[in-house]
XYZ file of C-alpha atoms in Angstrom:
758
model
C 55.387 111.692 -47.050
C 53.420 113.330 -49.855
C 49.708 112.721 -50.392
C 48.956 109.521 -52.269
C 50.670 106.155 -52.346
C 54.448 106.126 -52.863
C 55.627 104.310 -55.970
C 58.950 102.716 -56.887
C 59.539 101.855 -60.522
C 62.903 101.660 -62.328
C 63.533 104.550 -64.713
C 64.759 103.239 -68.077
C 64.632 106.350 -70.260
C 67.590 108.659 -70.864
C 68.194 111.462 -68.400
C 67.408 114.988 -69.552
C 65.205 115.261 -72.625
C 61.469 115.703 -72.428
C 61.451 114.756 -68.762
C 63.597 117.800 -67.952
C 61.525 120.060 -70.203
C 58.310 118.904 -68.522
C 59.791 119.341 -65.039
C 60.838 122.900 -65.894
C 57.358 123.820 -67.089
C 55.768 122.113 -64.095
C 57.779 124.008 -61.483
C 57.056 127.356 -63.119
C 53.352 126.518 -62.977
C 53.519 125.311 -59.374
C 55.158 128.533 -58.213
C 52.793 130.632 -60.404
C 55.655 132.357 -62.207
C 55.308 131.092 -65.767
C 55.647 134.524 -67.385
C 58.043 136.131 -64.898
C 60.099 132.978 -64.487
C 60.387 132.361 -68.218
C 61.662 135.900 -68.803
C 64.176 135.552 -65.985
C 65.438 132.216 -67.310
C 66.419 133.949 -70.551
C 68.889 136.109 -68.600
C 70.205 133.460 -66.196
C 73.900 132.659 -66.821
C 73.932 135.143 -69.697
C 76.246 138.194 -69.959
C 74.542 141.071 -68.169
C 72.216 138.717 -66.295
C 72.378 136.873 -63.000
C 74.173 133.681 -62.055
C 72.227 130.542 -61.298
C 71.585 130.266 -57.544
C 72.037 126.511 -57.798
C 75.299 124.730 -58.744
C 78.784 126.159 -59.352
C 79.423 124.735 -62.815
C 80.864 127.396 -65.165
C 79.143 129.122 -68.059
C 80.376 128.440 -71.552
C 82.257 131.301 -73.220
C 79.937 131.120 -76.222
C 76.622 130.907 -74.429
C 73.510 129.450 -75.955
C 70.214 131.291 -75.907
C 69.060 129.066 -73.060
C 71.971 128.569 -70.651
C 70.207 126.832 -67.786
C 69.315 123.338 -66.659
C 66.273 121.761 -65.032
C 67.622 122.217 -61.515
C 68.568 125.828 -62.189
C 65.006 126.426 -63.358
C 63.687 124.886 -60.136
C 65.966 127.079 -58.034
C 64.831 130.191 -59.887
C 61.144 129.284 -59.742
C 61.306 128.752 -55.989
C 63.188 132.040 -55.594
C 60.793 133.980 -57.848
C 57.695 132.289 -56.391
C 54.504 134.280 -55.873
C 54.031 132.745 -52.407
C 54.952 134.747 -49.290
C 55.597 133.968 -45.620
C 54.250 137.211 -44.159
C 53.663 138.472 -40.621
C 50.136 137.052 -40.928
C 51.613 133.623 -41.666
C 53.779 133.753 -38.541
C 50.829 134.991 -36.461
C 48.837 131.975 -37.628
C 51.521 129.358 -36.900
C 53.421 128.903 -33.642
C 57.029 127.770 -33.850
C 56.072 124.512 -32.141
C 53.470 123.878 -34.836
C 55.871 124.796 -37.615
C 58.421 122.271 -36.320
C 55.909 119.504 -37.051
C 55.834 120.393 -40.744
C 58.122 118.796 -43.317
C 61.072 120.523 -44.956
C 59.114 120.467 -48.215
C 56.105 122.179 -46.611
C 58.323 124.890 -45.126
C 59.948 125.502 -48.517
C 56.550 125.847 -50.197
C 55.441 128.716 -47.930
C 57.375 131.135 -50.095
C 59.562 134.173 -49.600
C 60.168 135.901 -46.294
C 59.030 139.526 -46.391
C 60.266 141.362 -43.279
C 62.566 140.832 -40.271
C 61.097 138.704 -37.492
C 62.009 138.136 -33.839
C 61.111 135.097 -31.752
C 58.740 135.906 -28.909
C 59.029 133.168 -26.251
C 55.870 134.286 -24.450
C 53.668 133.522 -27.456
C 55.951 130.973 -29.189
C 55.572 132.975 -32.402
C 57.867 134.989 -34.609
C 56.759 138.622 -34.556
C 57.835 141.597 -36.699
C 60.864 143.576 -35.587
C 62.294 146.809 -37.005
C 65.610 146.447 -38.814
C 67.311 148.900 -36.438
C 66.087 146.932 -33.433
C 67.283 143.649 -34.962
C 70.792 144.980 -35.517
C 70.837 146.503 -32.014
C 69.947 143.088 -30.560
C 72.792 141.422 -32.461
C 75.236 144.104 -31.359
C 74.220 143.776 -27.700
C 74.702 140.022 -27.699
C 78.066 140.102 -29.445
C 79.445 142.889 -27.266
C 78.281 141.080 -24.121
C 80.276 137.900 -24.814
C 83.263 137.279 -22.567
C 85.317 136.184 -25.577
C 84.718 136.718 -29.332
C 85.350 132.990 -29.778
C 81.992 132.359 -28.106
C 80.308 133.295 -31.401
C 80.187 131.315 -34.650
C 79.606 132.899 -38.062
C 78.339 130.534 -40.767
C 78.369 131.225 -44.501
C 76.337 129.605 -47.259
C 77.775 129.145 -50.738
C 75.095 131.385 -52.247
C 76.704 134.379 -50.547
C 78.359 136.577 -53.223
C 81.996 137.622 -53.028
C 81.247 141.149 -51.853
C 79.152 140.109 -48.852
C 81.449 137.208 -47.948
C 84.511 139.464 -48.003
C 82.887 142.063 -45.749
C 81.647 139.307 -43.433
C 85.203 137.991 -43.091
C 86.496 141.498 -42.303
C 83.733 142.185 -39.766
C 84.197 138.901 -37.915
C 87.978 139.256 -37.764
C 87.770 142.818 -36.533
C 85.338 141.517 -33.925
C 88.073 139.095 -32.892
C 87.556 135.511 -34.068
C 88.233 133.128 -36.954
C 85.148 131.025 -36.180
C 83.915 130.498 -39.738
C 82.031 127.211 -39.959
C 81.153 127.154 -43.638
C 79.162 125.024 -46.057
C 82.437 124.012 -47.732
C 83.334 122.249 -44.466
C 80.622 119.749 -45.339
C 81.484 119.103 -48.990
C 84.824 120.051 -50.634
C 86.951 121.016 -47.649
C 89.158 117.952 -48.360
C 89.942 119.621 -51.699
C 90.884 122.856 -49.938
C 93.106 121.041 -47.417
C 94.292 118.025 -49.392
C 95.444 119.596 -52.642
C 97.757 122.392 -51.353
C 100.456 119.992 -50.050
C 100.233 118.102 -53.353
C 100.036 120.846 -55.996
C 100.119 124.116 -54.039
C 96.496 125.230 -54.401
C 93.189 124.000 -52.960
C 91.259 124.307 -56.212
C 90.832 122.513 -59.481
C 93.230 123.213 -62.333
C 90.801 122.719 -65.226
C 88.871 125.367 -67.167
C 85.826 124.630 -69.271
C 87.715 124.717 -72.574
C 89.885 121.820 -71.377
C 86.989 119.435 -71.916
C 87.293 120.092 -75.666
C 90.914 118.910 -75.628
C 90.719 115.928 -73.276
C 91.573 112.440 -74.536
C 89.915 110.777 -71.540
C 87.606 111.901 -68.728
C 87.117 110.158 -65.398
C 84.065 111.027 -63.264
C 84.524 109.637 -59.746
C 81.971 109.826 -56.948
C 79.855 112.429 -58.701
C 76.313 112.540 -60.115
C 76.374 115.398 -62.649
C 72.913 114.688 -64.045
C 71.391 115.831 -60.750
C 74.035 117.925 -59.028
C 75.629 119.766 -61.989
C 73.368 119.125 -65.000
C 75.032 121.699 -67.268
C 78.183 119.579 -67.092
C 76.355 117.022 -69.206
C 76.899 119.263 -72.253
C 80.661 118.754 -71.943
C 80.278 115.014 -71.435
C 77.916 114.624 -74.382
C 80.240 116.595 -76.652
C 83.212 114.505 -75.505
C 81.422 111.217 -76.217
C 80.400 112.442 -79.669
C 84.115 112.995 -80.338
C 84.845 109.449 -79.215
C 86.479 110.411 -75.909
C 86.250 107.572 -73.360
C 84.429 108.491 -70.146
C 84.982 106.317 -67.085
C 82.238 106.688 -64.457
C 83.007 105.401 -60.951
C 80.075 105.123 -58.550
C 78.515 102.622 -56.120
C 75.104 103.299 -57.665
C 74.525 103.728 -61.413
C 73.301 107.265 -62.056
C 71.008 107.590 -65.047
C 72.657 110.626 -66.630
C 76.036 108.854 -66.676
C 74.474 105.983 -68.602
C 72.504 107.837 -71.292
C 71.504 111.466 -71.734
C 69.288 113.523 -74.045
C 70.199 117.196 -74.366
C 67.038 119.254 -73.758
C 68.484 122.047 -75.911
C 69.353 119.795 -78.859
C 66.345 120.084 -81.216
C 67.347 117.027 -83.247
C 67.669 114.740 -80.231
C 64.450 116.096 -78.758
C 62.524 115.714 -82.017
C 63.813 112.204 -82.654
C 63.805 111.059 -79.024
C 67.494 110.387 -79.469
C 70.166 110.250 -76.776
C 73.896 109.874 -76.229
C 75.492 107.019 -74.254
C 77.849 108.597 -71.713
C 80.001 106.143 -69.751
C 82.197 103.990 -71.934
C 83.235 102.182 -68.739
C 81.036 102.052 -65.633
C 82.967 101.023 -62.521
C 80.542 99.677 -59.918
C 82.712 100.353 -56.906
C 82.039 99.561 -53.269
C 81.521 102.511 -50.943
C 84.989 103.363 -49.693
C 86.696 101.402 -52.472
C 88.073 104.384 -54.414
C 91.525 104.225 -52.829
C 91.887 100.584 -53.821
C 90.781 101.391 -57.368
C 93.261 104.262 -57.708
C 96.088 102.171 -56.314
C 95.114 99.287 -58.570
C 95.318 101.549 -61.620
C 98.704 102.848 -60.485
C 99.922 99.311 -59.820
C 98.981 98.313 -63.372
C 100.981 101.286 -64.625
C 104.052 100.420 -62.554
C 103.861 96.830 -63.774
C 103.827 97.988 -67.389
C 106.854 100.189 -66.724
C 108.643 97.249 -65.115
C 107.938 95.252 -68.281
C 109.824 97.815 -70.357
C 107.108 100.164 -71.558
C 107.399 103.927 -71.112
C 104.198 104.769 -69.270
C 105.079 107.732 -67.087
C 106.094 111.242 -68.058
C 109.581 110.901 -66.632
C 110.739 114.350 -67.694
C 107.802 115.980 -65.905
C 108.359 113.800 -62.841
C 112.045 114.697 -62.693
C 111.571 118.435 -63.202
C 108.399 119.052 -61.246
C 107.830 116.449 -58.520
C 109.118 114.888 -55.320
C 108.231 111.546 -53.749
C 108.020 109.289 -56.806
C 110.121 106.457 -55.329
C 108.118 106.342 -52.114
C 104.884 106.207 -54.092
C 106.230 103.352 -56.226
C 107.130 101.363 -53.113
C 103.690 101.948 -51.582
C 101.833 100.968 -54.746
C 103.839 97.819 -55.416
C 103.332 96.728 -51.811
C 99.586 96.348 -52.472
C 98.358 92.863 -53.323
C 95.906 92.437 -56.204
C 93.632 90.208 -54.115
C 93.296 92.946 -51.511
C 92.783 95.601 -54.183
C 89.933 93.620 -55.718
C 88.368 92.802 -52.346
C 88.490 96.386 -51.075
C 87.331 98.039 -54.289
C 84.679 95.496 -55.234
C 85.968 95.756 -58.819
C 87.555 92.854 -60.639
C 91.187 93.058 -61.710
C 90.383 92.978 -65.423
C 88.224 96.101 -65.191
C 90.800 97.942 -63.086
C 93.375 97.166 -65.748
C 90.988 98.407 -68.465
C 90.651 101.693 -66.616
C 94.424 101.908 -66.376
C 94.702 101.196 -70.105
C 92.318 104.066 -70.885
C 94.382 106.371 -68.707
C 97.725 105.241 -70.123
C 96.516 105.657 -73.727
C 95.445 109.249 -73.092
C 97.793 112.184 -73.625
C 95.460 114.538 -71.758
C 93.172 113.348 -68.963
C 90.699 115.189 -66.754
C 89.629 113.593 -63.481
C 86.419 115.051 -62.067
C 85.215 114.135 -58.612
C 82.496 114.975 -56.151
C 81.520 114.239 -52.589
C 81.747 110.504 -53.156
C 85.480 111.164 -52.813
C 85.582 113.937 -50.231
C 83.058 112.765 -47.617
C 85.201 110.049 -46.043
C 87.244 109.982 -42.876
C 90.433 110.294 -44.942
C 88.940 112.296 -47.777
C 91.774 114.837 -47.930
C 94.318 112.081 -48.462
C 92.075 110.377 -51.008
C 92.031 113.608 -53.044
C 95.842 113.486 -52.955
C 95.795 110.023 -54.534
C 93.864 111.427 -57.496
C 96.577 114.062 -57.793
C 99.200 111.280 -57.677
C 97.569 109.501 -60.603
C 97.517 112.691 -62.660
C 101.108 113.605 -61.790
C 102.414 110.261 -63.050
C 101.610 111.292 -66.612
C 102.175 115.023 -66.253
C 98.471 115.849 -66.505
C 98.856 119.393 -65.243
C 99.659 122.531 -67.172
C 98.545 121.407 -70.610
C 95.257 121.646 -72.501
C 92.707 118.958 -71.756
C 94.312 117.801 -68.535
C 94.006 118.367 -64.817
C 92.054 117.800 -61.650
C 88.456 119.042 -61.503
C 86.558 119.008 -58.205
C 82.951 119.783 -59.123
C 81.744 122.068 -56.359
C 78.124 122.211 -55.351
C 76.888 125.634 -54.308
C 77.213 128.532 -56.700
C 79.836 130.586 -54.829
C 81.178 128.185 -52.248
C 84.634 128.430 -53.842
C 84.483 132.220 -54.088
C 83.651 132.585 -50.402
C 86.807 130.671 -49.549
C 88.901 132.802 -51.912
C 87.809 136.101 -50.331
C 88.367 135.152 -46.707
C 85.767 132.711 -45.333
C 88.316 130.369 -43.798
C 88.659 129.195 -40.213
C 92.377 128.611 -40.803
C 93.611 131.777 -42.546
C 97.199 132.098 -43.689
C 99.601 134.523 -42.009
C 100.160 136.290 -45.341
C 96.439 136.986 -45.718
C 96.127 138.256 -42.156
C 99.088 140.561 -42.698
C 97.433 142.030 -45.795
C 94.139 142.444 -43.945
C 95.914 144.319 -41.181
C 97.728 146.573 -43.634
C 94.561 147.478 -45.560
C 92.119 147.954 -42.662
C 94.359 148.972 -39.780
C 93.380 146.413 -37.138
C 95.199 143.349 -35.857
C 93.164 140.264 -36.822
C 93.165 137.156 -34.621
C 95.768 134.542 -35.511
C 94.413 131.453 -33.762
C 92.473 128.976 -35.878
C 88.704 129.074 -35.464
C 85.902 126.503 -35.605
C 84.979 124.460 -38.624
C 81.447 123.079 -38.736
C 81.944 120.043 -36.512
C 83.931 122.074 -33.979
C 81.187 124.701 -33.919
C 78.570 122.108 -32.979
C 80.927 120.620 -30.384
C 81.419 124.101 -28.874
C 77.643 124.597 -28.682
C 77.240 121.238 -26.941
C 80.007 122.155 -24.506
C 78.366 125.496 -23.744
C 81.367 127.503 -24.951
C 79.495 128.906 -27.946
C 76.735 131.409 -27.186
C 75.775 133.102 -30.482
C 75.287 131.710 -33.992
C 74.807 133.880 -37.087
C 74.049 132.131 -40.363
C 74.626 134.124 -43.544
C 72.326 131.936 -45.623
C 71.928 128.190 -45.535
C 70.135 125.740 -43.253
C 72.956 124.870 -40.871
C 71.156 122.686 -38.364
C 69.611 120.527 -41.097
C 72.864 120.155 -43.015
C 75.180 119.100 -40.192
C 75.618 115.518 -38.905
C 74.108 113.961 -35.792
C 70.783 115.766 -36.102
C 69.469 115.154 -32.578
C 72.678 116.412 -30.974
C 72.815 119.358 -33.382
C 69.266 120.345 -32.426
C 70.198 120.225 -28.739
C 73.309 122.289 -29.466
C 71.396 125.062 -31.223
C 68.724 125.228 -28.530
C 71.384 125.942 -25.920
C 72.513 129.180 -27.573
C 71.685 132.669 -26.345
C 71.016 134.032 -29.852
C 70.567 132.542 -33.310
C 70.306 134.682 -36.433
C 69.157 133.299 -39.785
C 69.783 135.473 -42.852
C 67.705 133.902 -45.588
C 65.228 134.173 -48.449
C 62.921 131.325 -47.335
C 61.781 129.745 -44.088
C 63.725 126.628 -43.144
C 64.306 124.231 -40.254
C 67.188 126.335 -38.926
C 64.768 129.120 -37.997
C 62.674 126.736 -35.904
C 65.513 125.065 -33.970
C 66.792 128.229 -32.361
C 68.388 129.824 -29.330
C 66.719 131.592 -26.449
C 66.499 134.664 -28.668
C 66.235 134.385 -32.438
C 66.010 136.561 -35.519
C 65.059 135.855 -39.136
C 66.494 138.494 -41.469
C 65.174 138.349 -45.076
C 67.459 139.209 -47.994
C 67.220 140.188 -51.633
C 67.750 137.084 -53.771
C 70.328 136.468 -56.498
C 67.741 136.987 -59.250
C 66.517 140.347 -57.884
C 67.738 143.852 -58.611
C 69.930 145.698 -56.134
C 69.230 149.436 -56.040
C 71.139 151.711 -53.654
C 71.645 155.458 -53.266
C 74.482 155.095 -55.820
C 72.271 153.366 -58.378
C 72.019 149.768 -59.527
C 74.683 147.444 -58.112
C 75.858 143.975 -59.032
C 77.706 141.210 -57.216
C 80.333 138.705 -58.365
C 80.532 134.930 -58.264
C 83.475 132.515 -58.641
C 82.572 129.224 -60.283
C 84.182 125.846 -59.635
C 86.793 126.518 -62.331
C 87.985 129.823 -60.843
C 86.235 132.130 -63.292
C 84.820 135.299 -61.697
C 81.781 136.867 -63.353
C 79.256 139.584 -62.576
C 75.708 138.758 -61.502
C 72.951 141.349 -62.035
C 69.462 140.532 -60.798
C 66.544 141.347 -63.096
C 63.436 140.804 -60.953
C 61.745 143.144 -58.493
C 62.555 142.215 -54.871
C 59.923 140.037 -53.238
C 59.195 142.715 -50.643
C 60.109 146.384 -50.135
C 61.403 145.470 -46.670
C 64.243 143.210 -47.817
C 67.888 144.216 -47.461
C 70.933 143.015 -49.358
C 73.463 140.703 -47.744
C 76.028 143.500 -48.032
C 73.882 145.951 -46.069
C 73.029 143.368 -43.424
C 76.722 142.586 -42.870
C 77.668 146.256 -42.718
C 74.917 147.129 -40.284
C 75.736 144.169 -38.039
C 79.313 145.439 -37.971
C 78.218 149.012 -37.215
C 75.973 147.830 -34.377
C 78.659 145.560 -32.917
C 81.807 147.659 -33.417
C 80.956 151.315 -32.737
C 84.697 152.190 -32.624
C 85.511 150.277 -35.827
C 88.343 151.488 -38.024
C 86.412 150.355 -41.093
C 84.074 152.781 -42.891
C 81.233 150.282 -43.070
C 78.598 152.773 -44.201
C 80.541 153.570 -47.366
C 80.234 149.992 -48.599
C 76.451 149.753 -48.352
C 75.756 151.773 -51.491
C 78.923 151.357 -53.579
C 79.975 147.822 -54.426
C 82.959 149.008 -56.477
C 84.446 150.176 -53.175
C 84.125 146.631 -51.866
C 85.820 145.238 -54.959
C 88.626 147.785 -54.565
C 89.116 146.566 -50.999
C 89.180 142.945 -52.189
C 91.856 143.906 -54.719
C 93.884 145.599 -51.981
C 93.823 142.493 -49.777
C 94.367 140.063 -52.691
C 96.544 141.985 -55.185
C 97.878 138.866 -56.896
C 94.403 137.505 -57.633
C 92.158 140.537 -57.848
C 94.274 143.416 -59.156
C 92.104 145.956 -61.038
C 89.042 143.981 -59.992
C 86.518 146.731 -60.790
C 87.900 147.168 -64.302
C 88.367 143.482 -65.149
C 84.858 142.522 -64.060
C 83.422 144.739 -66.802
C 84.307 141.992 -69.293
C 81.017 140.094 -69.843
C 82.955 136.808 -69.745
C 84.601 137.740 -66.452
C 88.155 136.648 -65.749
C 89.988 133.589 -64.467
C 91.859 133.759 -61.199
C 95.416 132.539 -61.477
C 95.815 128.841 -60.601
C 99.567 128.286 -60.513
C 99.642 124.551 -61.455
C 98.160 125.520 -64.823
C 101.529 127.213 -65.393
C 103.375 124.260 -63.819
C 104.246 126.426 -60.871
C 103.896 124.761 -57.477
C 103.271 127.001 -54.475
C 104.344 124.314 -52.006
C 107.110 124.689 -49.388
C 109.581 122.781 -51.595
C 108.436 124.408 -54.837
C 107.482 121.002 -56.287
C 104.368 118.975 -56.850
C 104.419 116.173 -54.292
C 103.461 112.538 -54.491
C 101.828 111.954 -51.100
C 101.141 108.622 -49.441
C 98.027 107.120 -47.905
C 99.215 103.697 -46.677
C 96.981 100.697 -47.104
C 93.680 100.550 -48.977
C 91.135 101.966 -46.521
C 89.734 105.513 -46.277
C 87.273 104.681 -43.489
C 87.641 102.734 -40.216
C 87.166 99.006 -40.613
C 84.450 97.426 -38.483
C 84.203 93.734 -37.691
C 80.456 93.239 -37.948
C 79.026 90.805 -40.519
C 75.733 92.694 -40.553
C 77.372 96.015 -41.444
C 76.398 97.967 -44.529
C 78.044 101.210 -45.646
C 75.500 104.002 -46.074
C 75.970 106.977 -48.396
C 73.567 109.876 -48.010
C 72.564 111.315 -51.388
C 70.373 114.017 -52.887
C 67.292 113.238 -54.917
C 66.855 114.708 -58.377
C 64.212 117.041 -56.938
C 66.230 118.822 -54.280
C 69.205 121.132 -53.928
C 71.200 120.649 -50.752
C 68.610 120.843 -47.934
C 65.960 122.457 -50.175
C 63.321 119.861 -51.077
C 61.354 120.611 -54.266
C 59.161 117.501 -54.166
C 58.968 113.949 -52.819
C 60.038 112.507 -56.182
C 63.358 111.244 -57.528
C 62.698 110.717 -61.211
C 65.926 109.059 -62.292
C 65.894 106.554 -59.430
C 62.218 105.727 -59.956
C 60.895 107.004 -56.616
C 57.642 108.954 -56.412
C 55.863 110.246 -53.334
C 58.447 109.217 -50.739
C 61.843 110.202 -49.352
C 62.066 107.709 -46.486
C 63.626 104.958 -48.561
C 66.758 102.830 -48.437
C 68.305 101.800 -51.750
C 69.743 98.294 -51.369
C 71.185 95.536 -53.511
C 68.585 92.763 -53.815
C 71.155 90.147 -52.760
C 71.940 92.088 -49.572
C 68.227 92.368 -48.851
C 67.601 88.659 -49.425
C 70.587 87.700 -47.271
C 68.779 89.412 -44.385
C 65.548 87.552 -45.095
C 63.672 90.698 -46.086
C 61.107 91.168 -48.836
C 61.202 94.056 -51.299
C 59.525 97.224 -50.012
C 59.692 96.032 -46.423
C 59.808 98.887 -43.940
C 62.861 98.728 -41.714
C 64.798 100.644 -39.100
C 68.437 101.527 -39.706
C 70.936 101.813 -36.852
C 74.425 103.308 -36.781
C 77.280 101.068 -35.681
C 79.356 103.161 -33.287
C 81.256 102.855 -30.028
C 80.378 106.213 -28.449
C 77.425 104.919 -26.453
C 74.852 106.967 -28.382
C 71.976 105.102 -30.057
C 71.196 106.472 -33.528
C 68.232 105.041 -35.400
C 66.067 106.187 -38.305
C 62.892 104.534 -39.557
C 60.624 103.484 -41.026
C 62.552 103.279 -44.299
C 61.163 101.376 -47.270
C 63.637 98.995 -48.907
C 63.941 99.759 -52.612
C 65.832 97.288 -54.785
C 68.494 99.200 -56.687
C 71.719 98.129 -58.392
C 73.937 99.168 -55.488
C 77.371 97.631 -55.155
C 77.338 94.752 -52.630
C 77.510 95.908 -49.035
C 76.514 99.456 -49.970
C 73.215 101.239 -49.322
C 72.019 104.785 -49.932
C 69.324 107.081 -48.581
C 68.355 110.703 -48.720
C 70.046 113.639 -47.092
C 69.103 115.320 -44.786
C 66.601 112.741 -43.537
C 69.393 110.258 -42.715
C 71.758 112.810 -41.147
C 70.779 111.559 -37.656
C 72.776 108.400 -38.438
C 76.093 110.193 -38.983
C 78.015 110.601 -35.708
C 79.507 114.027 -35.168
C 82.888 112.406 -34.574
C 83.010 110.618 -37.946
C 84.905 113.192 -40.006
C 88.158 113.786 -41.843
C 90.635 115.152 -39.307
C 92.619 117.040 -41.942
C 89.611 119.024 -43.157
C 86.729 118.601 -40.722
C 84.501 117.190 -43.463
C 81.858 114.729 -42.160
C 82.066 111.198 -43.562
C 78.540 111.193 -44.993
C 79.416 108.768 -47.797
C 80.513 105.914 -45.552
C 78.309 105.599 -42.465
C 78.531 102.120 -40.881
C 74.959 100.896 -40.318
C 72.896 97.762 -39.899
C 69.251 96.899 -40.371
C 68.133 96.091 -36.848
C 64.510 95.135 -37.325
C 61.629 95.525 -39.730
C 59.759 98.605 -38.597
C 56.388 98.189 -36.973
C 55.236 101.459 -38.538
């Protein structure tokens, strides 16, 4: 907890506006980078500049002078910070002492400056030469009895060039063990959409928002997690486009928003109402809502109206009759009970959809992080297919990804289940036979560590151990490894929960210049709408001893694979060579990559459904079934609440910027539980009581977190929410979507067991 008394007060003002402007100025001051940070912000998301290290929302074609949001400014300020975690810092603090510090405190220590090695005799990290660090990695990897005893994690901040080389290195080494940050967020998109529409990506581009007749935002909080998206929503509402927001907790930016870059709104303290219809759904009720909307549509058709796009359905789809039978088998009483939404509102949502000739459905992790998240994504595709909302302006499916290149990493090879066609191309280009067996996703990686069959973990960015479920078991898993390697810009929990040997390897950040023997280099990023753009850092690196991700990957490969067929050294200085190799492996997507990326606006990768081409086995878009109305296991416990873990407005993934959550009215505390007042009163508890929360599970493992302060919030009945990663210990490792491996972090069955004595 931060210094001072925590405070909880409802936030009634619009999101954005002067609050965002003040927060931007404040973070630049806190990190002592007002001048440097302000100059860098002018180039962020601009042609010739660098891409925001925060979310993956695309840049507008006609960029404004200031093309950044509050959270992007926070990410930059913390990256450009004047503070440093030097060798003197590590000499002062033992690892045991550092473990006692909060995630926020660790973040505030600043940038890493040189490679460090864990010394068990002193319990300190000590400096290590780069050559010695790579030699240590090579020795460990070569000593393994089987390449599958190593796991290679990738963070979404990793640019395409480094991710591609990482995928080549690891496959030449002999494994497909690629636990990835996408496993924990939008993997259900990657696995659920291909059987439905032939591609595991969204089909919308930014310009489609200008042509949409209706927009649905389901299980997403754009005001915090993708703030630049609010520009599109504000513009749509000003045009009179209905926006339906579906969420178990009202998010301030989806209610009312003030554009910080709109001088009139700022000067007049004006704002724009966003959601024309707010659907206060129960956690896990999305399937019932979607089926209720489809049932209303089928009923209207049965009454003689033409609701569906029958020509599109006949020419482009399979499975319509089976879907109709499944939908009409659902009873309205069950739909209402499961969704928590009354029938009249479900029908209003259906009316909005039916009246629209072009609809975009956006969704976030409120959809994907369920035990049947992949199939739930398919139901969104079903709804869109019924009216032919693919392959025309203003229409399509739009998963809003979180990290800034999480989608790009997948595109260029970070995939534990690679296709045979990709592996064949890899073999043809590089001359080695890559492994064909599927590797570990995130949950499987932790399970392998617990079983003792994983020995080495290398993390290319990220904070793996803090992000994964079942925190106590994950900590035990990591501590059992022979070697852990963290490639990072800042100190985090993952460097302190480590194997018997451990390395911290510091990298040049997204906002910093890359200079090699061949001159200045740039990297590329794919946003959540499949546009690939160049990113050129503008700041001096935080230390002269930092290396780029590309060089670190190449030198790990050289140290591990002395007989490699790949000319790794040639890639270190010349990133065009990397892009040429990407084009050779992915000719359909990346042909003439080096030439096309010279366009300041970048280029869109081909997404076949935009052309009404379906790369499925039957060549059609498919209506796919998810029987019943449940996406999570049903538990017969009257005390049960469904917990969703959420981010505060002052964090990005596991990076904590402060103890505040402005839009939810929380200051000075993160150990809170948002609860409906009626649910609290039914348990005989007073507001702001401190309680302990316990997971309901049948695996014999007790999982409890407390003390948590109860904060009254307009949650849907039976639903509660608390902050990630603090509540990760409550999510069992086995509660995940079997189709994708994505943990079910938005539907954890819990109960309040006792008021806390703390």
